[in-house]
Coordinates of C-alpha atoms and ligand atoms in Angstrom, one line a residue:
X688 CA 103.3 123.0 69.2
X689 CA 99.3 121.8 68.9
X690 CA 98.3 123.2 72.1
X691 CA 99.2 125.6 74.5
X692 CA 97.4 126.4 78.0
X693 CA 98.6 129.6 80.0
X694 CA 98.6 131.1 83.2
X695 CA 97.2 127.9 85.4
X696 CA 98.4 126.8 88.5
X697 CA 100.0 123.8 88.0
X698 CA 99.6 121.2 91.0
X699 CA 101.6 118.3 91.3
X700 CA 102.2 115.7 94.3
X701 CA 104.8 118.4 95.9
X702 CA 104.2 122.0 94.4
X703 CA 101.9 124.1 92.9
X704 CA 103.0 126.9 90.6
X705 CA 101.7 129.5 87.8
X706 CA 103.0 128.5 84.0
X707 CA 101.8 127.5 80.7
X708 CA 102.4 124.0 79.2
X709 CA 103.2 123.3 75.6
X710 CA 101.6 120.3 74.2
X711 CA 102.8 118.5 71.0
X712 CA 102.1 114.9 69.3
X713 CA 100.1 114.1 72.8
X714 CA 103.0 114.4 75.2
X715 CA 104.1 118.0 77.2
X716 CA 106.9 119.4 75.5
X717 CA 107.6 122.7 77.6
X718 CA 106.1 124.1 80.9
X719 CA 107.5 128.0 81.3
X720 CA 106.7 131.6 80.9
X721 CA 105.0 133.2 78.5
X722 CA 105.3 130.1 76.3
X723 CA 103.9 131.3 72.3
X724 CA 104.2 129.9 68.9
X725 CA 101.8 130.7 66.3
X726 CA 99.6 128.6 65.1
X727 CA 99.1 126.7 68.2
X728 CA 95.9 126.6 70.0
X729 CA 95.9 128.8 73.0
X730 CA 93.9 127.9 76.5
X731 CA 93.8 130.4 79.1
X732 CA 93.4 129.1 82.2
X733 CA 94.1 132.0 84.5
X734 CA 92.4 131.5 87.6
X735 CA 92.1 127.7 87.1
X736 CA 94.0 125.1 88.4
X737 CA 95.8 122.4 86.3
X738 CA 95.8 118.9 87.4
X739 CA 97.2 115.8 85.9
X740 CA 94.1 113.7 85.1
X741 CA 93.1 111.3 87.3
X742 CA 94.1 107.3 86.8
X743 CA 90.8 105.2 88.0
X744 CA 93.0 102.3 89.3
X745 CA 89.6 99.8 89.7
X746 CA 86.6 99.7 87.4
X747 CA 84.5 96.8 86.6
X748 CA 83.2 97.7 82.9
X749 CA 80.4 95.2 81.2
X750 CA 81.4 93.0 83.8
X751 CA 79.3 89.7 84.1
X752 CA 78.0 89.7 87.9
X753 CA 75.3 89.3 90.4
X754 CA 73.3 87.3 87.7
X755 CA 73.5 90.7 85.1
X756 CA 76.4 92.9 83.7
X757 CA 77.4 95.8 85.1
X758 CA 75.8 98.8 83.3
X759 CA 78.2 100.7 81.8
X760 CA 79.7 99.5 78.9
X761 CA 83.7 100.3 77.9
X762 CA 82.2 103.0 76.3
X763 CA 79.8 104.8 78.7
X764 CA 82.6 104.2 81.8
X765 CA 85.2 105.8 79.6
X766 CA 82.9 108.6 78.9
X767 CA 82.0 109.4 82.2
X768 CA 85.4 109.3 83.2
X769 CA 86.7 111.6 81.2
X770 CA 83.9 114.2 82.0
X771 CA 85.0 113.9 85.9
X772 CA 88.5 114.5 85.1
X773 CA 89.8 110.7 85.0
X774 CA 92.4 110.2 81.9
X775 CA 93.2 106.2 82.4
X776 CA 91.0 103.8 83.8
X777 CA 92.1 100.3 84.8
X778 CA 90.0 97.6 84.5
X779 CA 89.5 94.3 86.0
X780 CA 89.1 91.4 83.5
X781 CA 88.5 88.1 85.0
X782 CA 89.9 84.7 84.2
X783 CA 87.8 81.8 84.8
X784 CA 88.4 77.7 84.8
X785 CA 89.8 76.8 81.7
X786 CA 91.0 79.6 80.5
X787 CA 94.3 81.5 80.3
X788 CA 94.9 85.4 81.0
X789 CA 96.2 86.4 77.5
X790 CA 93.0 84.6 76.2
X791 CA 91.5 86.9 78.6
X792 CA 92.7 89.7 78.5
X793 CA 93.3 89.9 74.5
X794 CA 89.4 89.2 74.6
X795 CA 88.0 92.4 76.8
X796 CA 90.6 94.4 74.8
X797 CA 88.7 93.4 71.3
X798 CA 85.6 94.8 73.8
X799 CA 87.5 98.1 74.6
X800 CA 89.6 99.2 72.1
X801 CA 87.1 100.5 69.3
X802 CA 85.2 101.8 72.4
X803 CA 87.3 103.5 75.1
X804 CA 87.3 107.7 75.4
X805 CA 90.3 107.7 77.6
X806 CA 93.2 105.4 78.1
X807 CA 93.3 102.1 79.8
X808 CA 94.9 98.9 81.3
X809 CA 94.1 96.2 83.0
X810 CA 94.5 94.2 86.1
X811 CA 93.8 90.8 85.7
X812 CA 91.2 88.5 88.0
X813 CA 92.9 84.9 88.6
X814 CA 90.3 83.0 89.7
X815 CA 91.5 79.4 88.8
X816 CA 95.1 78.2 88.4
X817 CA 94.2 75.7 85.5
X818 CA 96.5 72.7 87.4
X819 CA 99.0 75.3 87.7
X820 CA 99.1 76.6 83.9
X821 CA 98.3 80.1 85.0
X822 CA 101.4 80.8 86.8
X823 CA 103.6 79.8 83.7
X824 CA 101.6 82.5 81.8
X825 CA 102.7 85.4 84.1
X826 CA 106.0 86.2 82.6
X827 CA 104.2 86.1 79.2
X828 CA 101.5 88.7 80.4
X829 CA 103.7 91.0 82.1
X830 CA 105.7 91.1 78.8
X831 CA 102.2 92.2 77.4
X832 CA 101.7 95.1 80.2
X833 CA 99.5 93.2 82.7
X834 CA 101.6 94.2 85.8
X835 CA 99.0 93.3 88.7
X836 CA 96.7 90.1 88.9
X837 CA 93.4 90.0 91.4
X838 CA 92.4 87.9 93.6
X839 CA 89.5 87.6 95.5
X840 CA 89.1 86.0 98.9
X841 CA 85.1 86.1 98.7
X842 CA 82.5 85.5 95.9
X843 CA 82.7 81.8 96.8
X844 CA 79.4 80.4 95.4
X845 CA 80.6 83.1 92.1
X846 CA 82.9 80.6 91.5
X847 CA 85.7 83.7 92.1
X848 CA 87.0 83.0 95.2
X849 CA 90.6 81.9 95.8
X850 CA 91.8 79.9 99.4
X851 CA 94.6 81.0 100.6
X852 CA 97.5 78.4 99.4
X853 CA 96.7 79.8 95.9
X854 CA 97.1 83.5 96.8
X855 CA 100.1 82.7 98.3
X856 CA 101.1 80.6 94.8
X857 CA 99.9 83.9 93.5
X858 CA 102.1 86.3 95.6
X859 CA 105.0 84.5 95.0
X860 CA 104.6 84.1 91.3
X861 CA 103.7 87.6 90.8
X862 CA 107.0 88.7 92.7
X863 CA 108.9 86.4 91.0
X864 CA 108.2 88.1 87.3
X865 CA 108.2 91.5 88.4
X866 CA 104.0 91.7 89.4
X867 CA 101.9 92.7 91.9
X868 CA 98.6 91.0 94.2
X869 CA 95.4 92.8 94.7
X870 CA 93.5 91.3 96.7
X871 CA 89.9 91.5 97.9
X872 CA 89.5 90.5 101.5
X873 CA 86.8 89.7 103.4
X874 CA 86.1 86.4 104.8
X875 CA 83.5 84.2 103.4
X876 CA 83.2 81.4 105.7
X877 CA 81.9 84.3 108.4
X878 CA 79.8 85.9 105.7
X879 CA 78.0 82.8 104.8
X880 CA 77.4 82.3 108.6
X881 CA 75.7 85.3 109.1
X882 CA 73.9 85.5 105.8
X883 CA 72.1 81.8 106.8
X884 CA 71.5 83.6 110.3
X885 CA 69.5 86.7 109.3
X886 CA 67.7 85.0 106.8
X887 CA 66.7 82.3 109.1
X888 CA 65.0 85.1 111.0
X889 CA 63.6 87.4 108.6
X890 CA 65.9 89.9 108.2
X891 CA 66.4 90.8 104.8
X892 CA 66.7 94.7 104.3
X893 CA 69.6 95.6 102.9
X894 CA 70.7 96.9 106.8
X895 CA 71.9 93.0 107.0
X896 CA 73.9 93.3 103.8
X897 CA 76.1 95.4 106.4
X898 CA 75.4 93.3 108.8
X899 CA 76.5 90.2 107.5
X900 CA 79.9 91.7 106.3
X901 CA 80.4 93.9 109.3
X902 CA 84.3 95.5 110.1
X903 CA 85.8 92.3 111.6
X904 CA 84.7 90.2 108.3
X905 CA 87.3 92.7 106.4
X906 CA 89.7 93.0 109.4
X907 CA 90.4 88.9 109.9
X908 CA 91.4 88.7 105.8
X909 CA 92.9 91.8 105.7
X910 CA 95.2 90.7 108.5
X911 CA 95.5 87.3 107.0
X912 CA 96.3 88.5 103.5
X913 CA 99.4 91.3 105.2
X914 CA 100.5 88.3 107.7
X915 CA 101.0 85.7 104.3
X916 CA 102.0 88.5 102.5
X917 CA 104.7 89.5 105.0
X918 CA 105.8 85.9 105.4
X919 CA 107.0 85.4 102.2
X920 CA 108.0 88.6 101.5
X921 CA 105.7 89.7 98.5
X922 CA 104.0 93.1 97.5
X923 CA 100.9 93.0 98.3
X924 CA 98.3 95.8 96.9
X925 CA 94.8 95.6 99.1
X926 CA 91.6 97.3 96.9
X927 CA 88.7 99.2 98.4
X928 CA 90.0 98.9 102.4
X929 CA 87.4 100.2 104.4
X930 CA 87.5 99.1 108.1
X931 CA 89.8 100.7 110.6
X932 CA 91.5 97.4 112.4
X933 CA 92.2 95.9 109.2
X934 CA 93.7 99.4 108.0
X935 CA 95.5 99.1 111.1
X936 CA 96.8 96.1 110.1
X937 CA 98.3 96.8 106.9
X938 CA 99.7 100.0 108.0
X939 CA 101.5 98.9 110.8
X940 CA 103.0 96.2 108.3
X941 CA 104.2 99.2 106.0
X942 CA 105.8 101.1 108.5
X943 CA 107.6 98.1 109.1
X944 CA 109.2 98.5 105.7
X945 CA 106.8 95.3 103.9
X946 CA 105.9 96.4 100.5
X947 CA 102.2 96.5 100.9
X948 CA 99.9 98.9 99.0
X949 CA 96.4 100.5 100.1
X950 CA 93.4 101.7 98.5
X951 CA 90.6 103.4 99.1
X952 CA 87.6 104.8 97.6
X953 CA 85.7 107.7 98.0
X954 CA 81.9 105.9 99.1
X955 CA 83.8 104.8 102.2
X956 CA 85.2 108.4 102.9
X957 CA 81.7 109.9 102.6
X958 CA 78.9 107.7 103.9
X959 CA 78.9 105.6 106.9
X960 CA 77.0 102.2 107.2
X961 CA 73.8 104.2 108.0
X962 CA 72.7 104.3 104.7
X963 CA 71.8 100.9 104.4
X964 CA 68.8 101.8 106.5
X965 CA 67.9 104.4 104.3
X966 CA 65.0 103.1 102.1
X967 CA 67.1 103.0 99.1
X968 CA 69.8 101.7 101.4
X969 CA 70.2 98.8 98.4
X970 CA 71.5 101.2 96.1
X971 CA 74.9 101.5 98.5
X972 CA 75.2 98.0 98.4
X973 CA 78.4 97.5 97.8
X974 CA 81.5 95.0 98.7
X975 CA 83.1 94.9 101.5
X976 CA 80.1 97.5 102.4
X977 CA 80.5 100.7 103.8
X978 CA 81.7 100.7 107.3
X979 CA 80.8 102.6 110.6
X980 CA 82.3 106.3 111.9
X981 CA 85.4 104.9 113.3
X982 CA 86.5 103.2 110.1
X983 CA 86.0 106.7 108.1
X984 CA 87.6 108.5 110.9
X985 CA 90.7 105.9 110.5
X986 CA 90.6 106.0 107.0
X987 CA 91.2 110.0 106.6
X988 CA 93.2 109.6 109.3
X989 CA 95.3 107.4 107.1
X990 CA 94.5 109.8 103.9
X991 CA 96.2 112.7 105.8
X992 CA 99.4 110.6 107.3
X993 CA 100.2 109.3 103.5
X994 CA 99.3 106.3 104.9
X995 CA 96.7 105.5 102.4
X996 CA 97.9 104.9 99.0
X997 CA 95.6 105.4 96.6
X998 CA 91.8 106.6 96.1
X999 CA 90.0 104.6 93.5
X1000 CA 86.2 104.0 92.8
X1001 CA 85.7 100.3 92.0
X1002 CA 82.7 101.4 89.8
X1003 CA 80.7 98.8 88.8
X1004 CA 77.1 100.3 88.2
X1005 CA 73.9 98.4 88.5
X1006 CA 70.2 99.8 87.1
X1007 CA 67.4 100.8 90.0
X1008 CA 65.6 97.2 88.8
X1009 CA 68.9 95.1 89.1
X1010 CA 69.3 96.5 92.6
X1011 CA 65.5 95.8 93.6
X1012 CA 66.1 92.2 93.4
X1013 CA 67.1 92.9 96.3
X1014 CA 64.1 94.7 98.5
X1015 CA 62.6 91.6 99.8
X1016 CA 66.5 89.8 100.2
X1017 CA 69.7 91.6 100.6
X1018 CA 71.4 88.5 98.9
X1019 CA 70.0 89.2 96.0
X1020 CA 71.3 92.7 95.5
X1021 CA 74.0 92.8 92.8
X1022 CA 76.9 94.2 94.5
X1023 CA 78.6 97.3 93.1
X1024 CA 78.0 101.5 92.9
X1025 CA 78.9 104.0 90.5
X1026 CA 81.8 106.7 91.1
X1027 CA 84.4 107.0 88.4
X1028 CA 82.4 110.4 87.1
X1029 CA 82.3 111.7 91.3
X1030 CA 86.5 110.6 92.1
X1031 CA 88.4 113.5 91.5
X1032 CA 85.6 116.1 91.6
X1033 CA 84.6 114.5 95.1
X1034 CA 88.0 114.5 96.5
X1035 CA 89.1 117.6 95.4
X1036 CA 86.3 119.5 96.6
X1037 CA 87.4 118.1 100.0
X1038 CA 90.7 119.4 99.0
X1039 CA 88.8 122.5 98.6
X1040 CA 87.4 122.6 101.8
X1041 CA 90.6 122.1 103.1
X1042 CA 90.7 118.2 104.6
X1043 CA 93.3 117.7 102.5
X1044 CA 95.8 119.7 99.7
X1045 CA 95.3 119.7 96.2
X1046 CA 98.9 117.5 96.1
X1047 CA 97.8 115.1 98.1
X1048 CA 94.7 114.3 96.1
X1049 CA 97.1 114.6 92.9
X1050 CA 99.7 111.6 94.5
X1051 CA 96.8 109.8 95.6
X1052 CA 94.7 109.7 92.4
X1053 CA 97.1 109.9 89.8
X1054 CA 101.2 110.1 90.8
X1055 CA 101.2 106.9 93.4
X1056 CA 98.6 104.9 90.9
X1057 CA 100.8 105.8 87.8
X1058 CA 103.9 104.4 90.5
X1059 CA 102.5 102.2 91.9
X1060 CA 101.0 100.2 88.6
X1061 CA 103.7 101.0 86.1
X1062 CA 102.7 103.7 83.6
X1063 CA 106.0 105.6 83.4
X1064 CA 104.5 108.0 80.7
X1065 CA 101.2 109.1 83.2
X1066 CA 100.7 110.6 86.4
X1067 CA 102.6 114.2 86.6
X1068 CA 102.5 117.4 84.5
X1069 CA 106.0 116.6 83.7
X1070 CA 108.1 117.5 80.4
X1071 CA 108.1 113.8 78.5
X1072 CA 104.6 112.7 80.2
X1073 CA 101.6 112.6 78.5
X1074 CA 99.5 115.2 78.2
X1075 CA 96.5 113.8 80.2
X1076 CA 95.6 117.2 81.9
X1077 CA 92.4 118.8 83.5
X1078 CA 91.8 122.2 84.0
X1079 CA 89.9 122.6 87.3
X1080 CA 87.9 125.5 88.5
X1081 CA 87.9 125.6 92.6
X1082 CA 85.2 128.2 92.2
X1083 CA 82.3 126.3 90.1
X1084 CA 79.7 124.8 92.0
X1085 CA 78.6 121.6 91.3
X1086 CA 75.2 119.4 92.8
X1087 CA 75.8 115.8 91.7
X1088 CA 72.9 114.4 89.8
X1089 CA 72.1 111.2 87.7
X1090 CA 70.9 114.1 84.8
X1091 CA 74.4 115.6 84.4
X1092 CA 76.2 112.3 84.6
X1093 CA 77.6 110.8 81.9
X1094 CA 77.3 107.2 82.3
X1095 CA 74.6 104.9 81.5
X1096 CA 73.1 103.4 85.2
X1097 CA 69.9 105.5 86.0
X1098 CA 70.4 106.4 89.6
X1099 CA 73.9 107.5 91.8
X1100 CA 74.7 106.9 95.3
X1101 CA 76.0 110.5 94.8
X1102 CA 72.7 112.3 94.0
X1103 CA 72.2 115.9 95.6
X1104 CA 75.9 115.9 96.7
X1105 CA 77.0 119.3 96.6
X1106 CA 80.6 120.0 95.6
X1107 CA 82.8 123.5 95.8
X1108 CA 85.0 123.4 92.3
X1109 CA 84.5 121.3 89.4
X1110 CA 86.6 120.3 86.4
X1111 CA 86.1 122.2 83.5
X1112 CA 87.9 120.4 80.7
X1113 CA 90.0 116.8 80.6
X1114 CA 92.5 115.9 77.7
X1115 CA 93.8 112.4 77.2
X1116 CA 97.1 113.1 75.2
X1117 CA 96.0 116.4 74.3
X1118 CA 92.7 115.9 72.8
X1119 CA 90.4 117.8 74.1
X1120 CA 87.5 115.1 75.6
X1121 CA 85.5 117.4 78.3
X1122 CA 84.2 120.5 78.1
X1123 CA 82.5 122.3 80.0
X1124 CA 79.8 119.7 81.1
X1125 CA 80.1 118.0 77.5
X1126 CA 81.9 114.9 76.5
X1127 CA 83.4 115.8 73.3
X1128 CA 85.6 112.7 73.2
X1129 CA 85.4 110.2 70.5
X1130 CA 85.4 106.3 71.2
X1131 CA 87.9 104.3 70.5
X1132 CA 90.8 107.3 70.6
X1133 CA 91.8 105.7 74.2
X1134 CA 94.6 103.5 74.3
X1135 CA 95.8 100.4 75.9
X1136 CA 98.4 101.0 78.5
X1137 CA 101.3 98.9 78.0
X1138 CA 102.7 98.5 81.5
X1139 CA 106.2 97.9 83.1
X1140 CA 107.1 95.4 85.4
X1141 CA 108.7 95.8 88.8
X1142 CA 112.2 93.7 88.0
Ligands
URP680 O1 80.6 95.5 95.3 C1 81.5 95.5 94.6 N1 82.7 96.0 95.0 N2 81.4 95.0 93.3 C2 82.4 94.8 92.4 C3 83.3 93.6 92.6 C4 84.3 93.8 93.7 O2 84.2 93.2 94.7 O3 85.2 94.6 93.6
ZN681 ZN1 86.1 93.8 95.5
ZN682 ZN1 86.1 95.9 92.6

């Protein structure tokens, strides 16, 4: 044994129980009583609760967008994660015209792999079929671990967007070799309207950001996306759902037994549209933006009725003078917020407060992700499973501050949050890589996750 941390409360999806775990070559080996062999390192974690770490299902690392790159490197996003508790992160790589998503994908992972502090895998963006040459790569790329492909029903002039006879080429391929769809949706014909409208007449605060992407811009593709979906009977995975009818929508299609897949994240369970007419509204901006009362209201609704999935952040960082591009014209804003460092501190001091349990914020950031993604080896303090644990303390208080992050944007949407219990240390495979408000990680130990298919 390397490694042995006694006396914690182990929480998984369904129970929560007082044992020590025995950790050797990376993977749990025992969880018991009074577990002891010498010469292994001894935790004790009395008191504290042990988690499984947290698997970030959407970052956007050193991703080109908004006429920059997002601001935190492989590196820094990696680092940050693992000093909020998150063990994997999956990241979204994007194909463009002409090129194919090995090319891809083997390209971001010469990017990652001597930098990454935790695990990873990624998701890949389709946003081009290539005359069709795309689809005839899936098999191969599920056979390399790529289990779940993106598409995006917006970022039209980005050159991203797809229309909706390719998603559904898309869906069907993806069933057919075993993946999954995850899909943006908003619409971007209604977007463009009301962009043109506002800044015909003036208004350009980031207030019309909101505006011009208000609930029924998510609802109509959300509803369009579950009704294609449903017709030809594919999975379907929506990312970062945030308005109640659209929610609706796809929940209604779940109960009916279709195998569709929702995500949250936690800037749409905390803030409400109002902040975009904060002065530093721009800082939220963020797509599909943050929606009124009745949309958070739905979506904890849907949190507490297991309706909900999964929580992920979609962090994609920009600096303060990225984002003010954007004062005199919301269009200009590069969209995206930090909040891979804030997702499991930030839902499980809600936990702690007692809107939700400490196992439901277990399934929804790391058991249903590892599920629901493929990663057999992550997602449960389970004899066999990794050891990607964190040992959280409900007691520590915590105020969220850009200083005592660990990323590399200089400003959070999070600032002066105050949060009851904190993690206290994170280890991917048993290495310790958080302690105690330190990263003592090293980059480049995190590996790539190989996934497995659905077939
Ligand atoms: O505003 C966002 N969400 N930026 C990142 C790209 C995306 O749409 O997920
Ligand atoms: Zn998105
Ligand atoms: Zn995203």
């Amino acid at each position: 044994m390397d490694l042995i941390i006694k006396n914690g409360m182990i929480i998984t999806s369904s129970e929560a129980y007082v044992a020590d775990i025995a950790i050797k070559d990376g993977k749990i080996i025992a969880i018991g009583t009074d577990l002891e062999e010498k010469g292994a390192k001894v935790v004790d974690a009395k008191g504290k609760m042990i988690l499984p770490g947290a698997i970030d299902v959407h970052t956007h690392l050193a991703m080109p967008f908004g006429g920059t790159v997002s601001s935190d490197s492989y590196l820094s996003g990696t680092r940050a994660a693992a000093c909020g508790g998150v063990t994997t992160v999956f990241d979204y790589p994007m194909q463009r015209k002409g090129s194919g998503i090995l090319e891809t994908v083997k390209g971001r992972r010469e990017m990652a792999d001597t930098e990454v502090c935790v695990d990873y895998a990624f998701h890949c963006i389709i946003t081009d079929l290539n005359d069709g040459k795309i689809l005839d790569e899936f098999e191969e790329a599920v056979n390399y671990g790529i289990t779940s492909f993106k598409c995006f029903f917006v970022y039209k002039k980005e050159g991203m967007m797809v229309d909706d006879a390719t998603f559904t080429k898309i869906l069907l391929k993806a069933k057919e070799t075993g993946a999954i769809t995850n899909l943006h949706a908003e619409n971007p014909d209604l977007i463009d309207l009301n962009i043109e409208k506002f800044l015909k007449e003036g208004k350009t605060s980031a207030w019309y950001h909101y505006l011009s992407r208000p609930e029924y811009v998510e609802a109509e593709a959300d509803k369009r996306a579950v009704h294609i979906a449903k017709s030809v009977d594919a999975p379907l995975y929506i990312v970062h759902m945030a308005d109640k009818e659209g929610l609706e929508a796809a929940v209604e299609a779940k109960m009916d037994g279709h195998d569709i897949y929702i995500e949250t994240c936690p800037q749409y369970l905390e803030f409400t549209s109002e902040v975009y007419k904060r002065e530093d509204g721009r800082n939220f901006v963020c797509s599909p933006p943050i929606k009124g009362q009745e949309s958070q209201d739905a979506l904890w609704k849907a949190i507490n009725t297991g309706a909900i999935d999964t929580v992920a952040t979609d962090h994609c960082p920009f600096q303060s003078y990225e984002k003010d591009w954007g004062k005199d014209d919301f269009t200009k804003i590069p969209n995206g917020c930090a909040g891979v460092e804030n997702l499991y501190p930030y839902m499980l001091s809600k936990a702690n407060e007692g809107k939700l349990s400490f196992n439901r914020v277990v399934e929804l950031c790391s058991t249903n992700p590892a599920k629901i993604f493929g990663c057999a080896q992550k997602g449960s303090i389970t004899v066999g499973k990794d050891a990607d644990i964190v040992i959280y303390d409900p007691e520590k208080e915590f105020t969220i501050s850009v200083d005592n992050m660990h990323s590399d944007y200089d400003h959070t949407i999070w600032e002066g949050k105050k949060l009851k219990g904190y993690p206290v240390q994170t280890y991917v495979r048993g290495a310790l890589v958080y302690d105690n408000g330190d990263f003592v990680g090293t980059p480049g130990f995190g590996k790539f996750v190989k996934r497995v298919g659905r077939k």
